[in-house]
Structures are given as structure tokens and as C-alpha cells.
PDB file of C-alpha atoms in Angstrom:
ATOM      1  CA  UNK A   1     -30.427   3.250  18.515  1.00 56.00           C
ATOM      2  CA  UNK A   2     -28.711   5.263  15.420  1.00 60.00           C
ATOM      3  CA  UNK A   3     -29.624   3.295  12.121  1.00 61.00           C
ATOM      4  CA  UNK A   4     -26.382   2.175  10.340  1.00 59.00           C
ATOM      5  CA  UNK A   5     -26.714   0.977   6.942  1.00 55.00           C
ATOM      6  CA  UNK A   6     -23.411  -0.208   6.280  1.00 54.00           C
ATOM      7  CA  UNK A   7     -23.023  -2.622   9.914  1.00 54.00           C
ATOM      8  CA  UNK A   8     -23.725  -6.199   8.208  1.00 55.00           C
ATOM      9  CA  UNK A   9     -26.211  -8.164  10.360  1.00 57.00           C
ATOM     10  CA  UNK A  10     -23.910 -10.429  11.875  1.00 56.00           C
ATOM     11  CA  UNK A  11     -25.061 -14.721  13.197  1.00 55.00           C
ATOM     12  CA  UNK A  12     -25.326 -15.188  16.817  1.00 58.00           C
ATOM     13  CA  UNK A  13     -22.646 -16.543  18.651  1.00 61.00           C
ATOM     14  CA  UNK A  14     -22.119 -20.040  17.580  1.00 58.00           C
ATOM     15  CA  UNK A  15     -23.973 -20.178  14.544  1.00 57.00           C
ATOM     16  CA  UNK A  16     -22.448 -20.477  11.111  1.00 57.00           C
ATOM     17  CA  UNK A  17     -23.040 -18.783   7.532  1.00 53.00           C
ATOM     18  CA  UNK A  18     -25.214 -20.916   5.438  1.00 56.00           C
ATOM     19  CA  UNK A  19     -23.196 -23.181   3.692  1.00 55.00           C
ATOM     20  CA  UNK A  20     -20.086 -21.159   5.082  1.00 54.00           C
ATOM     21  CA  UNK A  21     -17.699 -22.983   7.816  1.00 54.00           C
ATOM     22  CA  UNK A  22     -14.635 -25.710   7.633  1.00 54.00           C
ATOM     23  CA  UNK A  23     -16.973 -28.604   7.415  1.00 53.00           C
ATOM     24  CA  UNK A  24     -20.092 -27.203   6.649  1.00 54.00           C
ATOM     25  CA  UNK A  25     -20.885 -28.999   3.187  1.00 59.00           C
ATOM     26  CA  UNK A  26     -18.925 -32.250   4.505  1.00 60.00           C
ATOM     27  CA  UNK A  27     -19.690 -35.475   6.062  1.00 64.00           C
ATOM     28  CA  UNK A  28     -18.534 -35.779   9.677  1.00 68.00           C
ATOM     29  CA  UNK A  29     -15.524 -37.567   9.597  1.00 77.00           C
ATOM     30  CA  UNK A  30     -13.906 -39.264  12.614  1.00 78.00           C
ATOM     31  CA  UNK A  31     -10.436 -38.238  13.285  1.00 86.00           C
ATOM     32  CA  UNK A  32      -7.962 -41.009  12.925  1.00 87.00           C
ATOM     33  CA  UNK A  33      -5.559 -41.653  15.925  1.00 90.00           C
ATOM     34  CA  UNK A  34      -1.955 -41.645  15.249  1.00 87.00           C
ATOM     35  CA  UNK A  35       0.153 -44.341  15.232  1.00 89.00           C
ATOM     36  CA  UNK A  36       1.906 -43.106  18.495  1.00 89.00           C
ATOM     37  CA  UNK A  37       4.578 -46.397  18.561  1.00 88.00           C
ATOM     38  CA  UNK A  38       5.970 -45.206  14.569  1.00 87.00           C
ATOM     39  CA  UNK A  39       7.502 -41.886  16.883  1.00 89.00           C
ATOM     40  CA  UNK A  40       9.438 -44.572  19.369  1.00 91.00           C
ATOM     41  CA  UNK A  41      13.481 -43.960  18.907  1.00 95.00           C
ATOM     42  CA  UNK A  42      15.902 -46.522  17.965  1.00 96.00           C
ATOM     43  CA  UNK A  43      18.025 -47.885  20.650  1.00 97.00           C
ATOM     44  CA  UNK A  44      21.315 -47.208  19.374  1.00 97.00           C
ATOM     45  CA  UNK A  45      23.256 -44.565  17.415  1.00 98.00           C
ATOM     46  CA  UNK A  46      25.958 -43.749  15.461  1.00 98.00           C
ATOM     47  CA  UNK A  47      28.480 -41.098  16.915  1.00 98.00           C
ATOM     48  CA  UNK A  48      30.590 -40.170  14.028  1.00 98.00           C
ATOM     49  CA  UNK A  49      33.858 -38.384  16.078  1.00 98.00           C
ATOM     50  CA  UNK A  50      35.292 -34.898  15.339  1.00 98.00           C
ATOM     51  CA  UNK A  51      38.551 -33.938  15.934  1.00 97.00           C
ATOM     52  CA  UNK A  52      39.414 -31.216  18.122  1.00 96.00           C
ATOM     53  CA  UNK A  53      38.933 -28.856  14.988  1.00 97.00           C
ATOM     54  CA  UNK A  54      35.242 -29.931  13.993  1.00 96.00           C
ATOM     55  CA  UNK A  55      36.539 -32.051  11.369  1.00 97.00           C
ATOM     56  CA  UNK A  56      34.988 -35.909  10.786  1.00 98.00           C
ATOM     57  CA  UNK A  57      36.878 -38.822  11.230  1.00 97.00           C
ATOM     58  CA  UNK A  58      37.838 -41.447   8.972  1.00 97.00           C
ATOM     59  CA  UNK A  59      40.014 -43.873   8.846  1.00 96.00           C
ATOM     60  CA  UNK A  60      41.339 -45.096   5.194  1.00 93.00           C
ATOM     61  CA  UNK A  61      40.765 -48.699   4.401  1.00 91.00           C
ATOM     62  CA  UNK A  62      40.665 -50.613   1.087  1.00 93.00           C
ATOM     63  CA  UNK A  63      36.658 -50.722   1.211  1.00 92.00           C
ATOM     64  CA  UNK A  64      37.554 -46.717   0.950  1.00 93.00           C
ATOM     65  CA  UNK A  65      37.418 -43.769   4.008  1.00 95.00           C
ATOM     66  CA  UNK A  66      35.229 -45.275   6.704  1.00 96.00           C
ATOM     67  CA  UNK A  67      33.809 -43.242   9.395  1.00 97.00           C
ATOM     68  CA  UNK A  68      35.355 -43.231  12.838  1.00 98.00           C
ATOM     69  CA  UNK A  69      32.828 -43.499  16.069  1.00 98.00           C
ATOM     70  CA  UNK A  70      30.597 -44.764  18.343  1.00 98.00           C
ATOM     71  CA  UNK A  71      27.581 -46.740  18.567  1.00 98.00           C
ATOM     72  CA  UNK A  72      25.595 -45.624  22.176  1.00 98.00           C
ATOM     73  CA  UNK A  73      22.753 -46.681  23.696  1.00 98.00           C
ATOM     74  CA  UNK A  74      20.030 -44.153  23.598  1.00 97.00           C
ATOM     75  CA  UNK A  75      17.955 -43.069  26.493  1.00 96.00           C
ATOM     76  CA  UNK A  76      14.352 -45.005  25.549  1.00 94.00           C
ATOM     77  CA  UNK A  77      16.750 -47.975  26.604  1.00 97.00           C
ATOM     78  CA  UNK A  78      17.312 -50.124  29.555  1.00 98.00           C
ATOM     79  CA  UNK A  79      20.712 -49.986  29.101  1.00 98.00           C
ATOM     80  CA  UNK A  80      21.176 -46.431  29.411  1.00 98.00           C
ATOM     81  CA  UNK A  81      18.215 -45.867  32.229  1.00 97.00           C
ATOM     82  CA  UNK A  82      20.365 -48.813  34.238  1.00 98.00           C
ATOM     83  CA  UNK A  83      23.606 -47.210  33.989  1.00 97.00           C
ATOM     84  CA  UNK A  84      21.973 -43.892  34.945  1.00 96.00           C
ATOM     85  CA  UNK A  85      20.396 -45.020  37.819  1.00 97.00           C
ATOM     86  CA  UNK A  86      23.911 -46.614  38.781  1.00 96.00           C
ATOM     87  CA  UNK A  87      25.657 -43.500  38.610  1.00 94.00           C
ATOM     88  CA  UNK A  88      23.003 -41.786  40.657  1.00 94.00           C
ATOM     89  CA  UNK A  89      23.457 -44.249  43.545  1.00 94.00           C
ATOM     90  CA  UNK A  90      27.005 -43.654  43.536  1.00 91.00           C
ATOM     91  CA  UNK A  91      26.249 -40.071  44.003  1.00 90.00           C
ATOM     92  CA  UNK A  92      23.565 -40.220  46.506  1.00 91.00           C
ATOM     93  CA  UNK A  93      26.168 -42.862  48.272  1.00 88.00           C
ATOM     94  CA  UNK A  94      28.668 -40.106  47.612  1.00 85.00           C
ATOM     95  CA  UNK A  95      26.661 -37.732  49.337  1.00 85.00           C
ATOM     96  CA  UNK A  96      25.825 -39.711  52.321  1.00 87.00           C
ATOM     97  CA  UNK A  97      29.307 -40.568  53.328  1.00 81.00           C
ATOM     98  CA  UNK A  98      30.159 -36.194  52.799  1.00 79.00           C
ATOM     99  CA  UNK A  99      27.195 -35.361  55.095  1.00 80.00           C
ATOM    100  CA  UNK A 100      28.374 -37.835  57.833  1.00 80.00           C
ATOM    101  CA  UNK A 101      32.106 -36.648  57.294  1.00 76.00           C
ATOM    102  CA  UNK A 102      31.165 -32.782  57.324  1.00 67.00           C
ATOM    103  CA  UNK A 103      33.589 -31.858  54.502  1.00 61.00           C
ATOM    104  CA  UNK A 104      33.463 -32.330  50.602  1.00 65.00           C
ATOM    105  CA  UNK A 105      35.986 -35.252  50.009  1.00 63.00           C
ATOM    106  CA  UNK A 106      38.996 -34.127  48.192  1.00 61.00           C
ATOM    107  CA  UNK A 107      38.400 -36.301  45.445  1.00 74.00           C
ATOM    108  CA  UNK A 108      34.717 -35.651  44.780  1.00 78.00           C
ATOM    109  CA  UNK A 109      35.733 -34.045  40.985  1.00 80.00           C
ATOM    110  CA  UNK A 110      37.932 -37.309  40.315  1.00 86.00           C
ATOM    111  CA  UNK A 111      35.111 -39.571  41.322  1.00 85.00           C
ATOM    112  CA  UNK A 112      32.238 -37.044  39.059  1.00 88.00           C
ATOM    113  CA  UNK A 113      34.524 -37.693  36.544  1.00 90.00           C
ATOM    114  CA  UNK A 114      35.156 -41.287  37.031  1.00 92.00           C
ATOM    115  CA  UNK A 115      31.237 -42.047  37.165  1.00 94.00           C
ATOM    116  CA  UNK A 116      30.460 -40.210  33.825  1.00 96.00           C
ATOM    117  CA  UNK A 117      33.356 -42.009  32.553  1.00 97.00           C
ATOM    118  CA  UNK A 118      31.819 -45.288  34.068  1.00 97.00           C
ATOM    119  CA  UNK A 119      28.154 -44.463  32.701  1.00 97.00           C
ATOM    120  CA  UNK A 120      29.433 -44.258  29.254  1.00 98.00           C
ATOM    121  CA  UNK A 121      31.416 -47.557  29.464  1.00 98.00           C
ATOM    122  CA  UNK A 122      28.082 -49.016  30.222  1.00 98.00           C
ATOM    123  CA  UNK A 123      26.443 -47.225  27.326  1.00 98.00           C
ATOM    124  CA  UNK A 124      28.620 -47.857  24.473  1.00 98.00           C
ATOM    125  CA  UNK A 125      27.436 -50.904  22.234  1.00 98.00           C
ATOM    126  CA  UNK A 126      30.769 -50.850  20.576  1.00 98.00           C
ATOM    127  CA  UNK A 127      33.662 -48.641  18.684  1.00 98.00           C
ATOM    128  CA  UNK A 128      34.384 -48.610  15.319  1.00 97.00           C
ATOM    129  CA  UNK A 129      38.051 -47.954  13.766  1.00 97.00           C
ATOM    130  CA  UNK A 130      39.214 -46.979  16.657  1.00 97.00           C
ATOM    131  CA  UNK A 131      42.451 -48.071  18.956  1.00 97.00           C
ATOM    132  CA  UNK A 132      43.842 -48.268  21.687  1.00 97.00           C
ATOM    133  CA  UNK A 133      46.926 -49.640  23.554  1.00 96.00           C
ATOM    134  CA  UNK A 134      47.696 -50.868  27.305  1.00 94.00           C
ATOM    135  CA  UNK A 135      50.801 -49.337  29.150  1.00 94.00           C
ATOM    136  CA  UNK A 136      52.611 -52.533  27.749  1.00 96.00           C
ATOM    137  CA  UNK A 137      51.439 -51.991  24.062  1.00 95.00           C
ATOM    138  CA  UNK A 138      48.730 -54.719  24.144  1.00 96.00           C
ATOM    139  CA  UNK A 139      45.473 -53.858  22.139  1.00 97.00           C
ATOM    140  CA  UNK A 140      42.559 -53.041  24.401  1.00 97.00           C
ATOM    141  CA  UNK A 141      38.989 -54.268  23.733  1.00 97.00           C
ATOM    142  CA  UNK A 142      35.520 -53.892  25.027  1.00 97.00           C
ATOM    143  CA  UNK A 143      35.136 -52.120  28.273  1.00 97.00           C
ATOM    144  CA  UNK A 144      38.683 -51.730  28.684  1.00 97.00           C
ATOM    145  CA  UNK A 145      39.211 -50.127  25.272  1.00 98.00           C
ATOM    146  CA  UNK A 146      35.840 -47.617  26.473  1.00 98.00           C
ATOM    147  CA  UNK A 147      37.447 -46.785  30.027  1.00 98.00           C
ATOM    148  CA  UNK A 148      40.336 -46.247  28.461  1.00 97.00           C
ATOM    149  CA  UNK A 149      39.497 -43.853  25.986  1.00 98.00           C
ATOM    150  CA  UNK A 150      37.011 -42.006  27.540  1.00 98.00           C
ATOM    151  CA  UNK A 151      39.549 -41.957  30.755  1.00 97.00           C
ATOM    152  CA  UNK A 152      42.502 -40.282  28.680  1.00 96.00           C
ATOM    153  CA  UNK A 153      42.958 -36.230  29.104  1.00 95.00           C
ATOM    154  CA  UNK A 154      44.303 -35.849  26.000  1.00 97.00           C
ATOM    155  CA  UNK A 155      41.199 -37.340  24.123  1.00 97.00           C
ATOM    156  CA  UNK A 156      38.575 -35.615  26.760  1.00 96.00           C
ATOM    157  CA  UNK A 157      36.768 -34.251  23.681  1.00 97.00           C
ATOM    158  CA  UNK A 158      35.730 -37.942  22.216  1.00 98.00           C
ATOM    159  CA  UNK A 159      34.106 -38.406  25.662  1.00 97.00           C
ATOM    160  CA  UNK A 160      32.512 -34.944  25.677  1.00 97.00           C
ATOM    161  CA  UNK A 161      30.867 -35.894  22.107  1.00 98.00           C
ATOM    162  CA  UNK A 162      29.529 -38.768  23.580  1.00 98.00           C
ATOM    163  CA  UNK A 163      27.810 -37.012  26.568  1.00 97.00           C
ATOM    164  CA  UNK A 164      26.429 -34.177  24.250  1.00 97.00           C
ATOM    165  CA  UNK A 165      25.332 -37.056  21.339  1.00 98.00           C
ATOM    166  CA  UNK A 166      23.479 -38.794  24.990  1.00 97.00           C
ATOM    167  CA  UNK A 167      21.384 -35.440  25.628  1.00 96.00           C
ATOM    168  CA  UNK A 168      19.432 -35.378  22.833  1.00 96.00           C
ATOM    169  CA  UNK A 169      17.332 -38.228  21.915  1.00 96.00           C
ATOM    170  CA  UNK A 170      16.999 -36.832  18.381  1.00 96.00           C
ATOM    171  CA  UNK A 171      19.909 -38.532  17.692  1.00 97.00           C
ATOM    172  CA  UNK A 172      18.354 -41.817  18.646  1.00 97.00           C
ATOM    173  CA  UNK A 173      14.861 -41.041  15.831  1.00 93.00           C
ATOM    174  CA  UNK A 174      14.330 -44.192  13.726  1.00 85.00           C
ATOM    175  CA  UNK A 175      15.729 -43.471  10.317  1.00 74.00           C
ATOM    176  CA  UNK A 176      13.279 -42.525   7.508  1.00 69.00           C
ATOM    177  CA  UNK A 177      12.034 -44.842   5.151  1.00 50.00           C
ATOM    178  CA  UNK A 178      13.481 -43.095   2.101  1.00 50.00           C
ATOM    179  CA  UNK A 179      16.984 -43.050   3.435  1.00 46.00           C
TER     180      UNK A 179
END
């Protein structure tokens, strides 16, 4: 073997510098576990509605502007996982009568769209500044007022907010204890 000066002698495998390494000249300390429950989300949300041009709504009141939107519940909730497993059924059942009929039914889009519409009915804890009126100009409320809305064409975006808010459960993270 060629002699070479300048090649430090280097530990073994495994061993460490003296008085070198991350814990050398510390006590052993045990890790402590985390506090896995203080992650757990909230089970409902605020959906503050855009318009169809990105733009917040409000609706002006003499408290001042107050926010236009939805309160869902989120998906660490029995509420939602119910609802979810309802619209599945309807699907599978969906699918069973299809297969025993050979065809698609021609109103398999209408009834996709009526069971989203029907799983966020079930998910919506409640609106807030928000309206709307039966065919013969009486107020709606609760699950009516819900079906409605999310029902009607023209307002297809408030229901495609809601769907997108549903997807993420970061919307649902507890709020922080400096807010």
C-alpha cells in the first residue's frame, strides 16, 4: 500500500469523533409523542361565496358588509361520511338497474346531478344572507332553500364552490389560537 500523508485516519463505521456527534455531550432524552388529537379538523366551515368573477360576497347590513356563504359539514364528520355513503348507494342502485336493462338510462347525467345536489343538501349546516323564493314568491328555508339553490342553472357556480370547499379538508383545520 502507497503511504498517503494527507488521507485523515478516518473512525470505523459506526463510531463517532470524541466528543463530536448530535448528542454526544447530552443526556439521552426521550422523545415526546405528539399530541396527535390537537391535528383533528373542525366539523364545520365557513364557505364565503364568489361571484362568477372571483369577487366575495357581502351583503350590506346596518352591523356593516357581512359576508355571504355557507357553513358545510366537513369530511372527519358523520354527517358528511352518511350523506356520502347515501349517494354511493344510489349509484351502485343506479348501476344495478343499467346492467339488468343493458343500456345507460337516458337520465343518468340528471340523476349524477341530482345526487351531488342531494349530498350537499345533507351537508350544509346552514346559509347565511342568502335568499331564495318559491315559484309563488314564498321565502324558502332549510333544505328547501339548499335544493333550491344548489338545483338552479343559473347559480351552478355557488354549488360548484361548495363541492371544491368539500375536497379539501384544509378548509375544515381548527383555527389557530392567535386568530
Amino acid at each position: 500500500p502507497q503511504h498517503r500523508p494527507w488521507l485523515l485516519s478516518l473512525p470505523s463505521r459506526g463510531a463517532r469523533w470524541p466528543g463530536r456527534g448530535h448528542f454526544a455531550n447530552s443526556p439521552a432524552k426521550e422523545p415526546s409523542p405528539m399530541k396527535i388529537k390537537a391535528l383533528a379538523v373542525q366539523d364545520t366551515a365557513f364557505l364565503h361565496i364568489k361571484n362568477v368573477d372571483g369577487e366575495l360576497l357581502h351583503e350590506s347590513t346596518p352591523q356593516g358588509d357581512q359576508p355571504v356563504g355557507i357553513t358545510l359539514y366537513g369530511p372527519g364528520t358523520k354527517i358528511y361520511a352518511n350523506a356520502l355513503a347515501a349517494k354511493q348507494a344510489r349509484l351502485v342502485e343506479r348501476m344495478r338497474k343499467r346492467d339488468k336493462q343493458g343500456v345507460p338510462t337516458a337520465t343518468e347525467a340528471e340523476d349524477d346531478a341530482a345526487d351531488n345536489v342531494q349530498l350537499l343538501v345533507e351537508v350544509t349546516a346552514g346559509f347565511q344572507h342568502i335568499e331564495y323564493d318559491a315559484p309563488d314568491g314564498t321565502p324558502l328555508a332549510g333544505a328547501a332553500l339548499y335544493k333550491a339553490v344548489y338545483s338552479s342553472q343559473p347559480l351552478g357556480f355557488i354549488a360548484e364552490q361548495a363541492t371544491r370547499f368539500l375536497s379539501s379538508w384544509a378548509n375544515f383545520k381548527p383555527a389557530s389560537a392567535t386568530n
